[in-house]
Tab-separated table of C-alpha atoms in Angstrom:
chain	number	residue	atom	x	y	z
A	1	UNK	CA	25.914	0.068	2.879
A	2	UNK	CA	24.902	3.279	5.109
A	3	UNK	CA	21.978	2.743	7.312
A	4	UNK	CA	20.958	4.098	10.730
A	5	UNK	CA	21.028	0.951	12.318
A	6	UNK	CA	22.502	-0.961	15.287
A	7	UNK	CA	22.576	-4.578	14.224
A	8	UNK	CA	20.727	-6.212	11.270
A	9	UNK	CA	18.736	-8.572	13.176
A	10	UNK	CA	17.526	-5.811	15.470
A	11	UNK	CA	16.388	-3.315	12.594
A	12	UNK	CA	12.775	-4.401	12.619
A	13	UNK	CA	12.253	-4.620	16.672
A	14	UNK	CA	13.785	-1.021	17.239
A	15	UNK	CA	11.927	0.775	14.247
A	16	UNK	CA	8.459	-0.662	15.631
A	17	UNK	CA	9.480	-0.227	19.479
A	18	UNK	CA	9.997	3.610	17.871
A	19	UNK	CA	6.742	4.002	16.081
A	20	UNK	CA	4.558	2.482	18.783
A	21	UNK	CA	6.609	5.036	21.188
A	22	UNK	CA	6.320	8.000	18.657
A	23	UNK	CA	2.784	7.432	18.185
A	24	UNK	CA	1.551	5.999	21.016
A	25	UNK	CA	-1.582	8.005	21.660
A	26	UNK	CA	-2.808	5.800	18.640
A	27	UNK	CA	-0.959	2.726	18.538
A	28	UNK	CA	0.730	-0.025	20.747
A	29	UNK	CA	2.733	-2.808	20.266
A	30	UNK	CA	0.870	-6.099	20.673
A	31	UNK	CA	2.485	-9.795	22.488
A	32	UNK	CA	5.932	-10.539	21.838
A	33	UNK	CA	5.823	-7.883	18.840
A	34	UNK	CA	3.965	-10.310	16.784
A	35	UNK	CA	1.264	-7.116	15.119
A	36	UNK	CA	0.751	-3.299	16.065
A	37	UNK	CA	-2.907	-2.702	16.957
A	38	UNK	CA	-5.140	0.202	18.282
A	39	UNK	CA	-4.241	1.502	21.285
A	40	UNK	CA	-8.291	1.722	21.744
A	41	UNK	CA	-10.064	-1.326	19.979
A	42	UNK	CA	-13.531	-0.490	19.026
A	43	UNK	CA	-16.240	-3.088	19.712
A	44	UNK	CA	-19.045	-3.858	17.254
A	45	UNK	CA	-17.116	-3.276	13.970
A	46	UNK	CA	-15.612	-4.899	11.340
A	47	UNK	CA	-11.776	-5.512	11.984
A	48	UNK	CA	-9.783	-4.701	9.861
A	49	UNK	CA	-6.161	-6.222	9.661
A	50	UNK	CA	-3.503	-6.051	6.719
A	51	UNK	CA	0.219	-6.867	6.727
A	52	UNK	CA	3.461	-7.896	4.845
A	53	UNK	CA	6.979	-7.563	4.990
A	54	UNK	CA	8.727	-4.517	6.026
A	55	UNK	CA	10.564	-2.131	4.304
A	56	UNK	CA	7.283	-0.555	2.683
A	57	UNK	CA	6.640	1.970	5.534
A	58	UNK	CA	4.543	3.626	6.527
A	59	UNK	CA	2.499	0.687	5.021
A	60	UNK	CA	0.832	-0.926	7.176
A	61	UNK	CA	1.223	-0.071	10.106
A	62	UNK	CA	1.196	3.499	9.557
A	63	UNK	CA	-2.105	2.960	8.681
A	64	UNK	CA	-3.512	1.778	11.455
A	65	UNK	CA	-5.410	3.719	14.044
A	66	UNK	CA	-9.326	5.382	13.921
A	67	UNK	CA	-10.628	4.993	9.933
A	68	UNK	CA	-8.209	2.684	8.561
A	69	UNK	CA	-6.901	-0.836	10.004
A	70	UNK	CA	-7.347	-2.629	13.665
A	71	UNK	CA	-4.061	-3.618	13.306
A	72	UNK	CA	-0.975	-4.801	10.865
A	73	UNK	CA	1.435	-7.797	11.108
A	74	UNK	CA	4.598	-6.605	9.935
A	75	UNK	CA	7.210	-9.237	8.840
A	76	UNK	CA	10.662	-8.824	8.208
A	77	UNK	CA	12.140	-7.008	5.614
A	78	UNK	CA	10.203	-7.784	2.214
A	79	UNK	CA	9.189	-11.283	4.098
A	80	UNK	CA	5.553	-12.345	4.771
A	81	UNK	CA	4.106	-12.533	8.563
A	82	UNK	CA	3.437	-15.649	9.722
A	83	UNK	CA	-0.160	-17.197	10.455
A	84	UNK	CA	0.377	-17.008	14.067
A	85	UNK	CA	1.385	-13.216	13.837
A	86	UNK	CA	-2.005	-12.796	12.332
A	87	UNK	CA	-4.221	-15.096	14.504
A	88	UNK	CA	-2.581	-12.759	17.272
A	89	UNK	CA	-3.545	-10.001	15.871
A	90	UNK	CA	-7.022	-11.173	14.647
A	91	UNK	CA	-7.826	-12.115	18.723
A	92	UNK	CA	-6.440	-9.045	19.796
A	93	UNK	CA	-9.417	-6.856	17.973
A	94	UNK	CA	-11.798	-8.546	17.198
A	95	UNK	CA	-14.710	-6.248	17.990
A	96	UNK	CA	-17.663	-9.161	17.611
A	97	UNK	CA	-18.241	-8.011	13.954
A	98	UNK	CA	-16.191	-10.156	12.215
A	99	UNK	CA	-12.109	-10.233	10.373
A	100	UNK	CA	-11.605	-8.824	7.452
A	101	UNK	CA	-7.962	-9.221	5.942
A	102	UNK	CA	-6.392	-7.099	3.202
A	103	UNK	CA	-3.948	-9.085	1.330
A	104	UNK	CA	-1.313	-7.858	-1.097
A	105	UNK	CA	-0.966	-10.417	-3.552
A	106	UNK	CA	2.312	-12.139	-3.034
A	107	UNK	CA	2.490	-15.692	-2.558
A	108	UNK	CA	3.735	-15.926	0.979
A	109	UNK	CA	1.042	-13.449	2.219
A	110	UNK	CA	-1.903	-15.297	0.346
A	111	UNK	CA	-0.547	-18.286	1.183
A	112	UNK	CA	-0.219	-17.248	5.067
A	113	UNK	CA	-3.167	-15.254	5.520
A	114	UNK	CA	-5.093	-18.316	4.029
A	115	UNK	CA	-4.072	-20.229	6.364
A	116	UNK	CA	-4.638	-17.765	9.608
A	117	UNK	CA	-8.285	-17.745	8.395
A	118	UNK	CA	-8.540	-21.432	8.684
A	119	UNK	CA	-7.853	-21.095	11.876
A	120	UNK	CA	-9.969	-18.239	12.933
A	121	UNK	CA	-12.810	-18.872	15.202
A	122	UNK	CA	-15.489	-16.883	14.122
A	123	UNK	CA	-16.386	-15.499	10.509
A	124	UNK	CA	-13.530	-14.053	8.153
A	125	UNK	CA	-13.462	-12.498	4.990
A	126	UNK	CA	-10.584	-11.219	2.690
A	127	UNK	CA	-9.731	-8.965	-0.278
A	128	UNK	CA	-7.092	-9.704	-2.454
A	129	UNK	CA	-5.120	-6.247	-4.102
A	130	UNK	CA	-3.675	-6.311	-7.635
A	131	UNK	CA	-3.590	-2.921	-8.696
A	132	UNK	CA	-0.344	-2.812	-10.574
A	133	UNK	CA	-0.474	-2.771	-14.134
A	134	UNK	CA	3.306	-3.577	-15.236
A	135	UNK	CA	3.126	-7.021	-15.372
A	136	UNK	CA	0.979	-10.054	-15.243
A	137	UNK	CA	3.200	-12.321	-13.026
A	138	UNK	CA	6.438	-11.658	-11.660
A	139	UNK	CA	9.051	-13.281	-9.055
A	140	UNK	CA	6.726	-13.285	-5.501
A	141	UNK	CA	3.226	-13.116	-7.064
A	142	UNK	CA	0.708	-15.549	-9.513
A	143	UNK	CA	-1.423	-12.406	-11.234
A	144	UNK	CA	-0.662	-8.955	-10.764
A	145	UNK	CA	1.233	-7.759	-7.801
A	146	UNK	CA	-0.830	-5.368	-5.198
A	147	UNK	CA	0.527	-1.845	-4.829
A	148	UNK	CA	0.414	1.394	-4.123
A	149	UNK	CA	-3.511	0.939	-4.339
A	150	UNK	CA	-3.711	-1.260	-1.360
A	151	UNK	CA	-3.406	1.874	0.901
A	152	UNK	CA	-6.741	3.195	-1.301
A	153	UNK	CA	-8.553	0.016	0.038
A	154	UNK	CA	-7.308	0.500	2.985
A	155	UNK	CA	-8.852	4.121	3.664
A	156	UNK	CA	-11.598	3.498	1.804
A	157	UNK	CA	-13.424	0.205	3.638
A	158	UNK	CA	-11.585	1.739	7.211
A	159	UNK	CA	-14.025	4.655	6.767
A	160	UNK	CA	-17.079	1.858	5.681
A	161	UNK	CA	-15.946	-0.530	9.101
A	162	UNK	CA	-15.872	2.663	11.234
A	163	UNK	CA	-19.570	3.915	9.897
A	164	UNK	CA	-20.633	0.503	10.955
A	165	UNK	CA	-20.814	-1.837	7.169
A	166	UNK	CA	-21.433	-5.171	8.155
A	167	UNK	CA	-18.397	-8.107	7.006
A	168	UNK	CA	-19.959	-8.676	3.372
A	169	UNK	CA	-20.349	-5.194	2.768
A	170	UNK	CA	-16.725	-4.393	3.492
A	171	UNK	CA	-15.860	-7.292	1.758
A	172	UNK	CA	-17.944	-6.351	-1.692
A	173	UNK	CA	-17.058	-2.645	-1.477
A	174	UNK	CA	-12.865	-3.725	-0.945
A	175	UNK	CA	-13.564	-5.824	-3.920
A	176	UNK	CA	-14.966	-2.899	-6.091
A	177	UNK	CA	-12.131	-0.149	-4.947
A	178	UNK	CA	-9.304	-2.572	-5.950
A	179	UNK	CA	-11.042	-3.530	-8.760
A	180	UNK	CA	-11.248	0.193	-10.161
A	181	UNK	CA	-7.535	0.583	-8.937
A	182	UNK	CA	-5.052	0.451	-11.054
A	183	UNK	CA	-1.348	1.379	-10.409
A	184	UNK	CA	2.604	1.244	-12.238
A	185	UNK	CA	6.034	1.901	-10.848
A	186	UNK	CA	9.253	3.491	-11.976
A	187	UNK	CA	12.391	2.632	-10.276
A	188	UNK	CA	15.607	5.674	-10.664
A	189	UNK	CA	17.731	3.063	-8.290
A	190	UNK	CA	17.284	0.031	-6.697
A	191	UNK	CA	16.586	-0.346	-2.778
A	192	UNK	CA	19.053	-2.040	-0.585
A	193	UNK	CA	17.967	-4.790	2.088
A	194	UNK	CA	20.094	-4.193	5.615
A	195	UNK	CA	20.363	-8.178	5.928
A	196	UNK	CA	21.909	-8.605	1.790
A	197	UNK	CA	23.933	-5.505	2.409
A	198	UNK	CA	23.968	-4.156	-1.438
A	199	UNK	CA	21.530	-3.256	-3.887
A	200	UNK	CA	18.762	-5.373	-4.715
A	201	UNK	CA	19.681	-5.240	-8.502
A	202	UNK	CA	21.930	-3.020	-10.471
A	203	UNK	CA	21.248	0.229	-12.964
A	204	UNK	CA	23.519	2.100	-14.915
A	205	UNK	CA	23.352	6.276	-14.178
A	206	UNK	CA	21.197	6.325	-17.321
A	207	UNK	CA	19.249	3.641	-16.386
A	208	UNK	CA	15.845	3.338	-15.412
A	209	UNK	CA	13.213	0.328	-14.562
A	210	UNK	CA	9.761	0.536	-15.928
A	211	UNK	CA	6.868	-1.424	-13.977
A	212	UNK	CA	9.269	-1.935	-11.105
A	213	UNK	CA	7.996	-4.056	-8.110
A	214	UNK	CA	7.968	-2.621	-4.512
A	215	UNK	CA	10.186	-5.407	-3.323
A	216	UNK	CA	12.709	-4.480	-6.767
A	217	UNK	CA	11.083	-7.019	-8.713
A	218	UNK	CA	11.924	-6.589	-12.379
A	219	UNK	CA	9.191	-4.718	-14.630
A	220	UNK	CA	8.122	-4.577	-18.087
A	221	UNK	CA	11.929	-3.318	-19.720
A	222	UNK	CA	15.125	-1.439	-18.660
A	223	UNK	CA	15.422	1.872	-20.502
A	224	UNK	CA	17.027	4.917	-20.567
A	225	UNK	CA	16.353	7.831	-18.011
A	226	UNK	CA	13.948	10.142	-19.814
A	227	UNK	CA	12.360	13.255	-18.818
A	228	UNK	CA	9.685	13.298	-16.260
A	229	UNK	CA	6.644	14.196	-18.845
A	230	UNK	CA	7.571	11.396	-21.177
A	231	UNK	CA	7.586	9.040	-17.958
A	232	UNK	CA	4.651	10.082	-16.621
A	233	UNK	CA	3.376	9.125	-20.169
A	234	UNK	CA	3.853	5.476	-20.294
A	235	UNK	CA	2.503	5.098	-16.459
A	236	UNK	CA	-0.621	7.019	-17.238
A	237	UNK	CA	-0.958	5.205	-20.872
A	238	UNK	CA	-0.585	1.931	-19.245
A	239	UNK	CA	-3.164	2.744	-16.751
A	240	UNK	CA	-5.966	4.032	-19.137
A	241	UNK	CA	-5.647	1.167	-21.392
A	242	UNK	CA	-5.894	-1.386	-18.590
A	243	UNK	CA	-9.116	0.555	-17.262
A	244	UNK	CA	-10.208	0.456	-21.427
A	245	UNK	CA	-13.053	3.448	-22.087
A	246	UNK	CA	-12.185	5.903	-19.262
A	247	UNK	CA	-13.771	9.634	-20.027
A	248	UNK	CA	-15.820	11.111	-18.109
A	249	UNK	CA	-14.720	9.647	-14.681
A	250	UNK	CA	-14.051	11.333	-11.479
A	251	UNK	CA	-10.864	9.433	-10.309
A	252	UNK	CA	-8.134	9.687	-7.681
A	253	UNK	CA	-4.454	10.005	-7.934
A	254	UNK	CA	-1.992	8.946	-5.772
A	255	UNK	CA	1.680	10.009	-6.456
A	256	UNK	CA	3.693	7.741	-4.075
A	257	UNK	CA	7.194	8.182	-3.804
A	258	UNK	CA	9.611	4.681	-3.142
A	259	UNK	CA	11.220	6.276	-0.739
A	260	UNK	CA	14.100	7.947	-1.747
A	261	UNK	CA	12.662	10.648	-4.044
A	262	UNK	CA	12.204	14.208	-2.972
A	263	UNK	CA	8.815	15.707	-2.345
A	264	UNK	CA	10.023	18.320	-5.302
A	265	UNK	CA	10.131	15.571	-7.511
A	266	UNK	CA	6.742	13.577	-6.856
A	267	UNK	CA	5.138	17.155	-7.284
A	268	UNK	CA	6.259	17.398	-10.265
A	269	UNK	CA	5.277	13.634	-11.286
A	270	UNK	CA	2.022	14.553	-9.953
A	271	UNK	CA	1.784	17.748	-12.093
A	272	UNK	CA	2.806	16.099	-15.386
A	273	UNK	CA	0.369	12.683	-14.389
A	274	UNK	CA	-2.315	15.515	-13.833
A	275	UNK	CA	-2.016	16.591	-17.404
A	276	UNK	CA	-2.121	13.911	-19.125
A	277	UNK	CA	-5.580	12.173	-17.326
A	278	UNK	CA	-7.127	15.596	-18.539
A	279	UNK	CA	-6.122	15.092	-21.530
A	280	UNK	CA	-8.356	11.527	-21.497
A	281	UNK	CA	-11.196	12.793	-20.045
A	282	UNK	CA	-10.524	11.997	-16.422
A	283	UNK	CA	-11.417	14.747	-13.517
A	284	UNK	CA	-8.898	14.655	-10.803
A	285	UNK	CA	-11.729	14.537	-7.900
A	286	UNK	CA	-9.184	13.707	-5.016
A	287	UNK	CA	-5.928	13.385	-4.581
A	288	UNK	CA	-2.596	12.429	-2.065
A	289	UNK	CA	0.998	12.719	-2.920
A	290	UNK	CA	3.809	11.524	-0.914
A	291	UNK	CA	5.600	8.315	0.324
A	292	UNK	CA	3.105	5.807	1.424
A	293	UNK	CA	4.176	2.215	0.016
A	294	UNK	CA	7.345	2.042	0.032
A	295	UNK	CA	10.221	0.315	-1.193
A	296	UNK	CA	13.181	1.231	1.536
A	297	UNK	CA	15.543	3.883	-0.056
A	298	UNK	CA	14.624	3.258	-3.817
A	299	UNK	CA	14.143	6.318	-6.080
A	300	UNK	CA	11.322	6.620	-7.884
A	301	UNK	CA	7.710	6.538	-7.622
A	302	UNK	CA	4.475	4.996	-8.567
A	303	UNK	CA	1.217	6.486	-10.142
A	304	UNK	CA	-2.102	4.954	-8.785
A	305	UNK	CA	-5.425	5.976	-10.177
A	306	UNK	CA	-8.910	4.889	-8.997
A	307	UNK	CA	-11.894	5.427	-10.727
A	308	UNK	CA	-14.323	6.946	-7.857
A	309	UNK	CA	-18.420	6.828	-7.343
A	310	UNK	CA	-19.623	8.838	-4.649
A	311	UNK	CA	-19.405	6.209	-2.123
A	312	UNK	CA	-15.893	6.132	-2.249
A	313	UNK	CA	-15.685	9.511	-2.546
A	314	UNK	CA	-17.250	10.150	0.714
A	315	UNK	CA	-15.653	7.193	2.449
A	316	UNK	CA	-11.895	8.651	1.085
A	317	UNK	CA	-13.072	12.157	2.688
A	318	UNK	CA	-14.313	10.546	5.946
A	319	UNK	CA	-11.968	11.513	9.155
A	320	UNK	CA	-8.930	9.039	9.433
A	321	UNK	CA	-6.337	9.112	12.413
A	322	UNK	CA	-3.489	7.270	12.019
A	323	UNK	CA	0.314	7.763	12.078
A	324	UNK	CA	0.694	8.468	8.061
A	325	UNK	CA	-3.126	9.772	7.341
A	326	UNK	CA	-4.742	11.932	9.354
A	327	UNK	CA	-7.873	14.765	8.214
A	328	UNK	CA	-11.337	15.302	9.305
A	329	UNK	CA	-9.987	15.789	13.165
């Protein structure tokens, strides 16, 4: 294994004390490390707070700051936060408006966000992301997995909290963008976790996963490398059949690289995913490419495509400022 690290049991502690220090005209560090938070809370808005385990950078904390999250619990390397990371967190910005957590769905973080809402004081609310496509259960989730789409959510009801939508607004309008989300990985290699040491799982030089997991989860089917177009083919199929009759809809893509893929490369994804949703009827309204959700240092990508209305059209235009998004400055 070669990482830029000191210790193992250290990675996590330095990599936030460096992001909080990087960035820290937008974000600080919040009690004994337990979340990352605003470095300005706002009062009389909807809080927004997501989290998981690391390793999926800049998700979420990259993510928070002006327009997106209040703050993000970040657990240890593909390991959920705990509910007192979140209660922490939850006190920490609560702006009088109300909580409103976005949870990917993996057992440990429904299970743990669940129970931090129990134990919240005053009124919470949660949406539950399950964008990807590949598979209807795997290894850490009951139902689909949430994705790459969870950073869609994320942007899009951060720009609703910030223009002042009440809790069951956010709420029903989260619902609706993850609901019109749908997502589907590749893997090229697996990811290695600093604590195991060696890869996750194992592929041959020809190999390839389809409707890999961002934790390495297995997908639907271990095939053999093929070109880039004929990729980009299955994701996209996959996709428009889940969504069923799709032309004639403005929709977002969102190339998102694992990690350890060039930008080169996710162009190119994006230029051959492009293709085919014109090909279906589907108008490329807006659109992001680069390495958002994360899987460490795995190669490969995932395709995400939402299905916009004008509301979250203009909510995904509205200014964000945060370590990984920032336009509209």
């Amino acid at each position: 294994m070669k990482k830029l690290i000191n210790a193992v049991d250290t990675v996590l502690s330095e990599s936030l004390a460096g992001f909080v220090r990087a960035h820290a005209d937008i974000v600080t560090l919040g009690d004994e490390g337990k979340f990352v938070r605003r470095r300005f809370p706002a009062r009389g808005k909807v809080a927004l707070i997501s989290g998981g385990g690391s390793g999926h950078e800049p998700l979420h904390a990259g993510f928070v700051g002006q327009g997106m999250l209040d703050a993000a619990c970040p657990g240890q390397v593909f390991t959920s936060p705990t509910p007192d990371q979140m209660l922490a967190a939850a006190e920490a910005v609560d702006g009088g408006a109300g909580i409103l957590y976005i949870v990917k769905n993996y057992e440990g973080d429904v299970m743990n966000f669940e129970m931090a809402a129990e134990m919240a004081s005053g009124p919470v609310a949660r949406i539950l992301t399950d964008d990807d496509v590949a598979v209807e259960s795997s290894t850490w989730s009951t139902g689909r997995r949430g994705v790459a789409g969870t950073m869609v959510v994320e942007k899009i009801v951060g720009a609703a909290a910030e223009a002042g939508y009440d809790l069951d607004a956010c709420k029903a309008l989260g619902d609706r963008v993850n609901q019109a989300t749908r997502s589907m990985g590749v893997a090229l290699t697996s990811c290695t976790v600093p604590a195991a040491g060696k890869p996750t799982f194992a592929l041959g030089e020809d190999e390839m996963e389809m409707g890999v997991g961002i934790h390495g989860e297995p997908g639907r089917r271990r095939v053999k490398l093929a070109p880039a177009a004929d990729i980009a083919e299955e994701m996209i199929g996959a996709i428009v059949k889940d969504f069923g009759a799709a032309g004639g809809s403005d929709v977002l893509l969102l190339v998102n690289g694992f990690g350890g893929t060039p930008a080169m490369e996710l162009y190119l994804m994006f230029d051959n995913a492009a293709r085919l949703l014109d090909r279906h009827g589907l108008r490329i309204a807006r659109s992001a490419v680069g390495n958002y959700v994360t899987s460490l240092d795995m190669a490969g990508c995932s395709l995400t495509v939402t299905r916009l209305d004008d509301e979250m059209a203009r909510l995904w235009d509205a200014r964000v400022h945060t370590a990984a998004l920032r336009w509209g400055l």
